[in-house]
mmCIF file of C-alpha atoms in Angstrom:
data_model
loop_
_atom_site.group_PDB
_atom_site.id
_atom_site.type_symbol
_atom_site.label_atom_id
_atom_site.label_comp_id
_atom_site.label_asym_id
_atom_site.label_seq_id
_atom_site.Cartn_x
_atom_site.Cartn_y
_atom_site.Cartn_z
ATOM 1 C CA MET L 103 63.218 -20.456 119.926
ATOM 2 C CA THR L 104 66.979 -20.604 119.592
ATOM 3 C CA LYS L 105 68.706 -17.432 121.190
ATOM 4 C CA THR L 106 71.107 -15.559 118.905
ATOM 5 C CA TYR L 107 73.449 -12.678 119.773
ATOM 6 C CA GLY L 108 74.093 -9.558 117.954
ATOM 7 C CA ASN L 109 76.302 -6.310 118.525
ATOM 8 C CA LEU L 110 79.425 -8.404 119.180
ATOM 9 C CA TYR L 111 81.966 -6.903 116.926
ATOM 10 C CA ALA L 112 82.697 -3.652 118.975
ATOM 11 C CA THR L 113 83.836 -5.918 121.947
ATOM 12 C CA ILE L 114 85.846 -7.921 119.570
ATOM 13 C CA CYS L 115 87.683 -4.874 118.254
ATOM 14 C CA ASN L 116 88.049 -3.324 121.525
ATOM 15 C CA PHE L 117 91.711 -2.530 122.360
ATOM 16 C CA ASP L 118 91.564 -4.061 125.778
ATOM 17 C CA ASN L 119 90.101 -7.385 124.365
ATOM 18 C CA ILE L 120 92.892 -7.282 121.771
ATOM 19 C CA TYR L 121 95.582 -6.877 124.352
ATOM 20 C CA LYS L 122 94.218 -9.589 126.459
ATOM 21 C CA ALA L 123 94.137 -11.827 123.360
ATOM 22 C CA TYR L 124 97.753 -10.985 122.825
ATOM 23 C CA LYS L 125 98.603 -12.113 126.326
ATOM 24 C CA ASP L 126 96.746 -15.273 125.805
ATOM 25 C CA THR L 127 98.667 -15.882 122.687
ATOM 26 C CA CYS L 128 101.883 -15.246 124.459
ATOM 27 C CA LYS L 129 101.282 -18.402 126.789
ATOM 28 C CA ASN L 130 103.867 -21.152 126.123
ATOM 29 C CA LYS L 131 105.630 -18.960 123.461
ATOM 30 C CA ARG L 132 108.056 -16.884 125.564
ATOM 31 C CA TYR L 133 111.048 -16.883 123.272
ATOM 32 C CA THR L 134 109.954 -17.493 119.803
ATOM 33 C CA HIS L 135 111.399 -15.203 117.105
ATOM 34 C CA GLU L 136 107.788 -14.309 115.872
ATOM 35 C CA LYS L 137 106.723 -13.219 119.359
ATOM 36 C CA LEU L 138 110.009 -11.100 120.028
ATOM 37 C CA GLU L 139 109.501 -9.430 116.638
ATOM 38 C CA PHE L 140 105.992 -8.670 117.388
ATOM 39 C CA GLU L 141 106.869 -7.107 120.767
ATOM 40 C CA ASN L 142 109.558 -4.854 119.194
ATOM 41 C CA ASN L 143 106.502 -2.633 118.214
ATOM 42 C CA LEU L 144 103.772 -3.992 120.393
ATOM 43 C CA GLU L 145 101.526 -1.075 120.739
ATOM 44 C CA GLY L 146 101.778 -0.350 117.028
ATOM 45 C CA ASN L 147 101.066 -3.881 116.079
ATOM 46 C CA LEU L 148 97.970 -4.108 118.329
ATOM 47 C CA ILE L 149 96.590 -0.808 117.017
ATOM 48 C CA GLU L 150 97.328 -2.087 113.469
ATOM 49 C CA ILE L 151 95.247 -5.231 114.289
ATOM 50 C CA GLN L 152 92.483 -3.069 115.802
ATOM 51 C CA ASN L 153 92.369 -0.916 112.808
ATOM 52 C CA LEU L 154 92.301 -3.856 110.397
ATOM 53 C CA LEU L 155 89.240 -5.330 112.266
ATOM 54 C CA ILE L 156 87.329 -1.986 112.637
ATOM 55 C CA TYR L 157 87.615 -1.317 108.817
ATOM 56 C CA LYS L 158 87.180 -4.995 108.103
ATOM 57 C CA GLN L 159 90.475 -5.063 106.108
ATOM 58 C CA TRP L 160 91.921 -8.114 107.856
ATOM 59 C CA GLN L 161 93.363 -10.870 105.763
ATOM 60 C CA SER L 162 95.068 -14.044 106.958
ATOM 61 C CA ASP L 163 98.806 -14.187 106.636
ATOM 62 C CA GLY L 164 98.441 -17.842 105.589
ATOM 63 C CA TRP L 165 99.482 -20.919 107.353
ATOM 64 C CA ARG L 166 102.956 -22.454 108.382
ATOM 65 C CA GLU L 167 102.638 -26.080 107.748
ATOM 66 C CA PHE L 168 104.625 -29.033 109.315
ATOM 67 C CA TRP L 169 104.220 -32.675 110.180
ATOM 68 C CA VAL L 170 104.079 -34.068 113.675
ATOM 69 C CA TYR L 171 104.237 -37.834 114.390
ATOM 70 C CA ASP L 172 102.931 -38.067 118.059
ATOM 71 C CA PRO L 173 101.180 -40.302 118.199
ATOM 72 C CA LYS L 174 100.423 -40.510 114.454
ATOM 73 C CA LYS L 175 101.223 -38.466 111.377
ATOM 74 C CA ARG L 176 99.396 -35.181 111.262
ATOM 75 C CA LEU L 177 99.648 -32.130 109.152
ATOM 76 C CA ILE L 178 99.822 -29.009 111.440
ATOM 77 C CA SER L 179 98.896 -25.642 109.888
ATOM 78 C CA ALA L 180 99.951 -22.946 112.280
ATOM 79 C CA PRO L 181 98.768 -19.264 111.747
ATOM 80 C CA SER L 182 101.202 -16.423 112.081
ATOM 81 C CA PHE L 183 101.474 -14.821 115.533
ATOM 82 C CA LYS L 184 99.491 -11.672 114.413
ATOM 83 C CA ASP L 185 96.673 -13.999 113.109
ATOM 84 C CA ARG L 186 96.699 -15.818 116.362
ATOM 85 C CA VAL L 187 96.152 -12.621 118.224
ATOM 86 C CA VAL L 188 93.103 -12.005 115.957
ATOM 87 C CA HIS L 189 91.868 -15.569 116.536
ATOM 88 C CA HIS L 190 91.985 -15.131 120.268
ATOM 89 C CA SER L 191 90.215 -11.739 120.089
ATOM 90 C CA LEU L 192 87.366 -13.571 118.375
ATOM 91 C CA VAL L 193 87.316 -16.723 120.566
ATOM 92 C CA ARG L 194 87.372 -14.585 123.783
ATOM 93 C CA VAL L 195 84.041 -13.021 122.747
ATOM 94 C CA VAL L 196 82.161 -15.822 120.968
ATOM 95 C CA GLU L 197 83.294 -18.955 122.703
ATOM 96 C CA PRO L 198 81.130 -18.365 125.886
ATOM 97 C CA LEU L 199 77.985 -18.053 123.633
ATOM 98 C CA PHE L 200 78.586 -21.496 122.116
ATOM 99 C CA GLU L 201 79.805 -22.955 125.406
ATOM 100 C CA SER L 202 76.482 -22.417 126.970
ATOM 101 C CA LYS L 203 74.945 -24.682 124.213
ATOM 102 C CA PHE L 204 77.284 -27.477 124.429
ATOM 103 C CA ILE L 205 76.324 -30.533 126.403
ATOM 104 C CA PHE L 206 78.092 -31.598 129.640
ATOM 105 C CA ASP L 207 79.771 -34.743 128.287
ATOM 106 C CA SER L 208 81.886 -33.149 125.522
ATOM 107 C CA TYR L 209 85.461 -32.771 126.838
ATOM 108 C CA ALA L 210 87.894 -31.617 124.126
ATOM 109 C CA CYS L 211 89.290 -28.017 124.145
ATOM 110 C CA ARG L 212 86.913 -26.644 126.787
ATOM 111 C CA LYS L 213 87.773 -24.972 130.040
ATOM 112 C CA GLY L 214 87.533 -27.193 133.061
ATOM 113 C CA LYS L 215 87.396 -30.347 130.827
ATOM 114 C CA GLY L 216 90.107 -32.215 129.152
ATOM 115 C CA THR L 217 91.293 -35.792 128.837
ATOM 116 C CA HIS L 218 91.407 -36.571 132.574
ATOM 117 C CA ALA L 219 87.920 -35.245 133.202
ATOM 118 C CA ALA L 220 86.704 -37.440 130.152
ATOM 119 C CA VAL L 221 88.551 -40.370 131.666
ATOM 120 C CA LEU L 222 86.877 -39.828 135.279
ATOM 121 C CA ARG L 223 83.510 -39.520 133.577
ATOM 122 C CA THR L 224 83.888 -42.688 131.529
ATOM 123 C CA ILE L 225 85.040 -44.629 134.639
ATOM 124 C CA ASP L 226 81.985 -43.171 136.497
ATOM 125 C CA PHE L 227 79.622 -44.322 133.708
ATOM 126 C CA LEU L 228 81.346 -47.759 133.499
ATOM 127 C CA ARG L 229 80.698 -48.202 137.377
ATOM 128 C CA ARG L 230 77.031 -47.109 137.031
ATOM 129 C CA ALA L 231 76.650 -49.504 134.284
ATOM 130 C CA ARG L 232 77.927 -52.451 136.161
ATOM 131 C CA ARG L 233 75.712 -51.552 139.005
ATOM 132 C CA ASN L 234 72.610 -51.289 136.804
ATOM 133 C CA TYR L 235 73.215 -53.825 134.358
ATOM 134 C CA GLY L 236 75.849 -56.259 135.553
ATOM 135 C CA SER L 237 77.176 -57.134 132.035
ATOM 136 C CA PHE L 238 77.052 -54.489 129.283
ATOM 137 C CA TYR L 239 78.560 -53.392 125.948
ATOM 138 C CA ILE L 240 80.397 -50.457 124.698
ATOM 139 C CA LEU L 241 80.112 -48.809 121.333
ATOM 140 C CA LYS L 242 83.197 -46.886 120.252
ATOM 141 C CA CYS L 243 83.277 -44.711 117.208
ATOM 142 C CA ASP L 244 85.129 -41.893 115.741
ATOM 143 C CA ILE L 245 84.903 -39.604 112.628
ATOM 144 C CA SER L 246 87.053 -40.373 109.736
ATOM 145 C CA LYS L 247 89.560 -37.472 108.854
ATOM 146 C CA TYR L 248 87.440 -35.202 110.795
ATOM 147 C CA PHE L 249 89.126 -31.848 110.535
ATOM 148 C CA LYS L 250 89.510 -32.318 106.801
ATOM 149 C CA SER L 251 85.975 -33.155 106.275
ATOM 150 C CA ILE L 252 84.107 -30.364 108.003
ATOM 151 C CA ASN L 253 81.711 -28.748 105.427
ATOM 152 C CA HIS L 254 82.067 -24.822 105.367
ATOM 153 C CA ASN L 255 78.471 -24.266 104.263
ATOM 154 C CA ILE L 256 77.069 -26.470 107.063
ATOM 155 C CA LEU L 257 79.398 -24.999 109.646
ATOM 156 C CA LYS L 258 78.425 -21.401 108.717
ATOM 157 C CA ASN L 259 74.695 -22.192 108.895
ATOM 158 C CA ILE L 260 75.292 -23.829 112.293
ATOM 159 C CA ILE L 261 77.037 -20.742 113.465
ATOM 160 C CA ARG L 262 74.279 -18.323 112.253
ATOM 161 C CA ARG L 263 71.972 -20.160 114.601
ATOM 162 C CA THR L 264 73.766 -18.458 117.519
ATOM 163 C CA ILE L 265 75.304 -15.318 116.106
ATOM 164 C CA ARG L 266 73.428 -12.778 113.997
ATOM 165 C CA CYS L 267 76.056 -9.993 114.219
ATOM 166 C CA LYS L 268 76.941 -9.474 110.533
ATOM 167 C CA ASP L 269 80.438 -8.114 111.159
ATOM 168 C CA THR L 270 81.368 -10.994 113.457
ATOM 169 C CA LEU L 271 80.077 -13.440 110.922
ATOM 170 C CA TRP L 272 82.302 -11.720 108.382
ATOM 171 C CA LEU L 273 85.301 -12.393 110.508
ATOM 172 C CA MET L 274 84.396 -16.045 111.221
ATOM 173 C CA ASP L 275 83.784 -16.614 107.504
ATOM 174 C CA LYS L 276 87.089 -15.058 106.653
ATOM 175 C CA ILE L 277 88.801 -17.502 109.065
ATOM 176 C CA ILE L 278 86.841 -20.485 107.877
ATOM 177 C CA ASP L 279 87.573 -19.729 104.216
ATOM 178 C CA ALA L 280 91.204 -19.069 104.910
ATOM 179 C CA GLY L 281 91.694 -22.691 106.064
ATOM 180 C CA ALA L 282 90.798 -24.345 102.789
ATOM 181 C CA SER L 283 90.229 -23.626 99.090
ATOM 182 C CA ASP L 284 87.466 -26.099 98.273
ATOM 183 C CA ARG L 285 84.965 -25.125 101.052
ATOM 184 C CA VAL L 286 85.912 -28.270 103.121
ATOM 185 C CA GLY L 287 88.142 -28.766 106.094
ATOM 186 C CA VAL L 288 89.644 -26.644 108.898
ATOM 187 C CA PRO L 289 93.386 -26.633 109.694
ATOM 188 C CA ILE L 290 94.674 -28.562 112.623
ATOM 189 C CA GLY L 291 96.776 -26.117 114.862
ATOM 190 C CA ALA L 292 94.535 -22.951 115.339
ATOM 191 C CA LEU L 293 92.671 -22.041 118.216
ATOM 192 C CA THR L 294 89.536 -21.198 116.171
ATOM 193 C CA SER L 295 89.763 -24.665 114.601
ATOM 194 C CA GLN L 296 89.200 -26.233 117.990
ATOM 195 C CA LEU L 297 86.169 -24.090 118.667
ATOM 196 C CA LEU L 298 84.736 -24.640 115.206
ATOM 197 C CA ALA L 299 85.222 -28.492 115.467
ATOM 198 C CA ASN L 300 83.336 -28.576 118.745
ATOM 199 C CA ILE L 301 80.568 -26.352 117.326
ATOM 200 C CA TYR L 302 80.235 -28.789 114.217
ATOM 201 C CA LEU L 303 79.861 -31.940 116.403
ATOM 202 C CA ASN L 304 77.732 -30.283 118.930
ATOM 203 C CA GLU L 305 74.959 -31.049 116.393
ATOM 204 C CA LEU L 306 75.702 -34.892 116.980
ATOM 205 C CA ASP L 307 75.824 -34.478 120.674
ATOM 206 C CA HIS L 308 72.303 -32.985 120.731
ATOM 207 C CA PHE L 309 71.073 -35.689 118.323
ATOM 208 C CA VAL L 310 72.355 -38.522 120.691
ATOM 209 C CA LYS L 311 71.273 -36.796 123.918
ATOM 210 C CA ASP L 312 68.084 -35.143 122.956
ATOM 211 C CA LYS L 313 66.587 -37.148 120.256
ATOM 212 C CA LEU L 314 68.078 -40.696 120.874
ATOM 213 C CA ARG L 315 67.898 -40.045 124.530
ATOM 214 C CA VAL L 316 71.207 -41.828 125.277
ATOM 215 C CA LYS L 317 72.252 -41.678 128.977
ATOM 216 C CA TYR L 318 75.879 -43.001 128.968
ATOM 217 C CA TYR L 319 77.638 -40.901 126.181
ATOM 218 C CA VAL L 320 81.079 -39.230 126.241
ATOM 219 C CA ARG L 321 82.788 -37.343 123.407
ATOM 220 C CA TYR L 322 86.285 -36.212 123.244
ATOM 221 C CA MET L 323 86.509 -34.269 119.852
ATOM 222 C CA ASP L 324 85.945 -36.626 117.038
ATOM 223 C CA ASP L 325 86.033 -39.947 119.241
ATOM 224 C CA PHE L 326 82.949 -40.953 121.358
ATOM 225 C CA ILE L 327 81.624 -43.885 123.337
ATOM 226 C CA VAL L 328 78.165 -45.188 124.303
ATOM 227 C CA ILE L 329 77.472 -47.670 127.094
ATOM 228 C CA HIS L 330 74.345 -49.955 127.259
ATOM 229 C CA ASN L 331 73.431 -53.499 128.224
ATOM 230 C CA ASP L 332 71.433 -54.258 124.914
ATOM 231 C CA LYS L 333 73.852 -55.161 122.173
ATOM 232 C CA GLN L 334 71.153 -54.899 119.496
ATOM 233 C CA TYR L 335 70.210 -51.383 120.859
ATOM 234 C CA LEU L 336 73.741 -50.221 120.259
ATOM 235 C CA TRP L 337 73.870 -51.591 116.714
ATOM 236 C CA SER L 338 70.574 -49.820 115.845
ATOM 237 C CA LEU L 339 72.032 -46.594 117.560
ATOM 238 C CA PHE L 340 75.149 -47.005 115.444
ATOM 239 C CA ASP L 341 73.016 -47.029 112.311
ATOM 240 C CA ALA L 342 71.210 -43.883 113.276
ATOM 241 C CA VAL L 343 74.394 -42.025 114.220
ATOM 242 C CA GLU L 344 75.990 -43.138 110.897
ATOM 243 C CA GLU L 345 73.039 -41.961 109.051
ATOM 244 C CA PHE L 346 72.915 -38.628 110.939
ATOM 245 C CA VAL L 347 76.766 -37.728 110.512
ATOM 246 C CA SER L 348 76.558 -38.857 106.736
ATOM 247 C CA CYS L 349 73.302 -36.897 105.776
ATOM 248 C CA GLN L 350 73.292 -33.996 108.166
ATOM 249 C CA LEU L 351 77.051 -33.182 108.445
ATOM 250 C CA LEU L 352 78.493 -34.948 105.445
ATOM 251 C CA LEU L 353 80.958 -36.865 107.628
ATOM 252 C CA LYS L 354 81.897 -40.577 107.654
ATOM 253 C CA LEU L 355 82.334 -42.877 110.664
ATOM 254 C CA ASN L 356 85.764 -44.495 110.782
ATOM 255 C CA ASP L 357 85.903 -48.141 109.711
ATOM 256 C CA LYS L 358 87.438 -48.983 113.042
ATOM 257 C CA SER L 359 84.294 -48.068 114.985
ATOM 258 C CA CYS L 360 83.372 -51.087 116.925
ATOM 259 C CA LEU L 361 81.098 -52.696 119.560
ATOM 260 C CA PHE L 362 82.432 -54.941 122.357
ATOM 261 C CA LYS L 363 81.901 -56.367 125.795
ATOM 262 C CA PHE L 364 83.055 -54.214 128.734
ATOM 263 C CA THR L 365 85.342 -57.014 130.007
ATOM 264 C CA ARG L 366 87.792 -56.164 127.154
ATOM 265 C CA GLY L 367 88.189 -52.705 128.448
ATOM 266 C CA VAL L 368 87.599 -49.512 126.593
ATOM 267 C CA ASP L 369 90.690 -47.561 125.072
ATOM 268 C CA PHE L 370 89.692 -43.998 125.151
ATOM 269 C CA CYS L 371 91.386 -40.596 125.835
ATOM 270 C CA GLY L 372 94.900 -42.276 126.128
ATOM 271 C CA TYR L 373 94.048 -45.003 128.803
ATOM 272 C CA ARG L 374 92.522 -48.529 128.889
ATOM 273 C CA MET L 375 89.595 -48.417 131.397
ATOM 274 C CA TRP L 376 87.543 -51.088 133.178
ATOM 275 C CA PRO L 377 84.995 -50.347 136.012
ATOM 276 C CA SER L 378 87.574 -51.386 138.836
ATOM 277 C CA TYR L 379 90.762 -50.016 137.334
ATOM 278 C CA VAL L 380 92.674 -47.999 134.593
ATOM 279 C CA LEU L 381 95.771 -48.921 132.757
ATOM 280 C CA PRO L 382 97.976 -46.980 130.635
ATOM 281 C CA ARG L 383 97.921 -47.199 126.888
ATOM 282 C CA LYS L 384 100.680 -49.569 125.757
ATOM 283 C CA ARG L 385 101.869 -47.524 122.912
ATOM 284 C CA ASN L 386 102.008 -44.334 125.164
ATOM 285 C CA VAL L 387 104.335 -46.350 127.525
ATOM 286 C CA LYS L 388 106.427 -47.638 124.728
ATOM 287 C CA ARG L 389 106.747 -44.198 123.189
ATOM 288 C CA ALA L 390 107.772 -42.533 126.465
ATOM 289 C CA ARG L 391 110.301 -45.306 127.241
ATOM 290 C CA ASN L 392 111.991 -44.867 123.784
ATOM 291 C CA LYS L 393 111.934 -41.013 124.160
ATOM 292 C CA LEU L 394 113.670 -41.210 127.612
ATOM 293 C CA LYS L 395 116.300 -43.800 126.330
ATOM 294 C CA LYS L 396 117.024 -41.551 123.313
ATOM 295 C CA LEU L 397 117.367 -38.483 125.697
ATOM 296 C CA ALA L 398 119.633 -40.387 127.933
ATOM 297 C CA ARG L 399 121.832 -41.420 125.001
ATOM 298 C CA LEU L 400 122.025 -37.681 123.849
ATOM 299 C CA TYR L 401 122.806 -36.649 127.341
ATOM 300 C CA SER L 402 125.727 -39.141 127.432
ATOM 301 C CA LEU L 403 127.078 -37.389 124.341
ATOM 302 C CA GLY L 404 126.599 -33.860 125.588
ATOM 303 C CA LEU L 405 123.761 -33.126 123.100
ATOM 304 C CA SER L 406 121.011 -32.849 125.800
ATOM 305 C CA ASN L 407 120.657 -31.549 129.285
ATOM 306 C CA LEU L 408 118.928 -32.388 132.471
ATOM 307 C CA ASP L 409 116.144 -29.956 131.869
ATOM 308 C CA ASP L 410 115.210 -31.875 128.509
ATOM 309 C CA VAL L 411 115.127 -35.200 130.392
ATOM 310 C CA LYS L 412 113.060 -33.743 133.220
ATOM 311 C CA ALA L 413 110.403 -32.119 131.058
ATOM 312 C CA VAL L 414 109.795 -35.569 129.270
ATOM 313 C CA LEU L 415 109.932 -37.451 132.548
ATOM 314 C CA MET L 416 107.672 -35.142 134.445
ATOM 315 C CA SER L 417 105.106 -35.346 131.509
ATOM 316 C CA PHE L 418 105.215 -39.213 131.753
ATOM 317 C CA LEU L 419 104.930 -39.204 135.456
ATOM 318 C CA GLY L 420 101.940 -36.780 135.208
ATOM 319 C CA TYR L 421 100.238 -39.203 132.683
ATOM 320 C CA MET L 422 100.874 -42.280 134.912
ATOM 321 C CA GLU L 423 99.621 -40.846 138.142
ATOM 322 C CA HIS L 424 96.015 -41.234 136.709
ATOM 323 C CA CYS L 425 96.131 -44.876 136.295
ATOM 324 C CA CYS L 426 97.436 -48.232 137.797
ATOM 325 C CA GLY L 427 101.007 -48.005 136.555
ATOM 326 C CA TYR L 428 103.421 -48.253 139.650
ATOM 327 C CA THR L 429 105.196 -51.412 138.476
ATOM 328 C CA THR L 430 105.595 -49.948 134.743
ATOM 329 C CA THR L 431 106.722 -46.642 136.110
ATOM 330 C CA LYS L 432 109.253 -48.225 138.557
ATOM 331 C CA HIS L 433 110.785 -50.362 135.566
ATOM 332 C CA ILE L 434 111.252 -47.227 133.380
ATOM 333 C CA LEU L 435 112.855 -45.311 136.090
ATOM 334 C CA ARG L 436 115.071 -48.205 136.857
ATOM 335 C CA ASP L 437 116.158 -48.426 133.329
ATOM 336 C CA LEU L 438 116.776 -44.798 132.991
ATOM 337 C CA VAL L 439 120.508 -44.222 133.477
ATOM 338 C CA LEU L 440 122.103 -40.745 132.864
ATOM 339 C CA LYS L 441 125.738 -40.899 132.619
ATOM 340 C CA ARG L 442 127.884 -38.198 130.818
ATOM 341 C CA ASP L 443 130.824 -39.506 128.698
ATOM 342 C CA GLU L 444 133.900 -37.706 130.138
ATOM 343 C CA ASN L 445 135.781 -38.064 126.887
ATOM 344 C CA ILE L 446 133.548 -35.605 124.987
ATOM 345 C CA PHE L 447 135.017 -32.598 126.623
#
C-alpha cells in the first residue's frame, strides 16, 4: 500500500521554517528592489506570511510575466518575493516526501542531480550498451508544451496518493490553481512548478521502469532517452509510452521524437554524446561566441565592464570543461579581444 503523510501543515507554518524559506529565496537575489523592500520590515513580513498560512487566508499576488530567448522563446511567470517565500516554505517540507518516490534516473531540479549528472549517466549507459550489444539504437522523446499541458485534476490526484494532510493539500491546490484559469498548465519560473512537473512525470518514470522493465532510461524534465539493441522493441516501446502519456496524463509526445543508431550521437542535456567522447552542442557554442563578441563591443564603447565579460566567459568555460572542446575553446578565446576606445572619455 502506498504510504501517505499527514500532519504536515504545522511544520510548514512554523516560523523557523518560514525564516529558512526566506533565506533560500534570497539566494542569487541580493540587491533586487523587491527583496530590499521585503527586508525593510523583515520580521513583520514573515509574521504576516505565518498568520496568512495559519488562518488559511493566503492568496497569490499574481505573476510577473516576461519572455526569455535562451535557448528558445519561453514565457516566464515569476511569483512575487513574498509568494516565493510561501513556495519555499511548502517545498522544504513536502519535497523530501516525493523525492523518496522518484526513480534514480530522473535528473531535473533535484538535489545532487542536474544536467552534468544526467550527461555522466547517459555516457555510462552508452558504454554499457556498446559492451553488451556492440551496435544499438536510441529512442529520444520529449513532451510537447509540457508545462502548459499539465492537467490540474490529474496532478492533484497524484499528490493525494502521497499527502493526506488537508491543510497542506489546500495550500498546494491554491498554488496550482493560481497558475492557470482553465485547470491546465503550471507556470515556468516558480520553484513549486519544478517540483509539480517532476511529480507529474514520475508516473511515466515508474511506468517505463516498473511495468515496461526498461533498463537504460534517463529523463531530464520533459526530455528522455531509451537505449536498446532491438529497433523494433524501441518502436513498440514508443507506442506504449505514447499511449500512456496520452491516456493517463493527457499529454502529447513532440513530433520531433525520433529513433536513431548510436553512431549518430545523442543530443541530450546540452551536449552531443557518443560512447567514447562528448562534444558541445553547436548552437550553444555559437550562442556563447556571439554573446562574448557583443560584450567585447560594448566594452570597447564603455557600456560594459570586465565583470560582465568574466561572468559569461566563466559560464562558457564551465560548460566546455565537461566535453572535448579544447580547440573550440582556444579559438573563441583567441578571437576575444577586449580593447577600450580611448576617445569615449
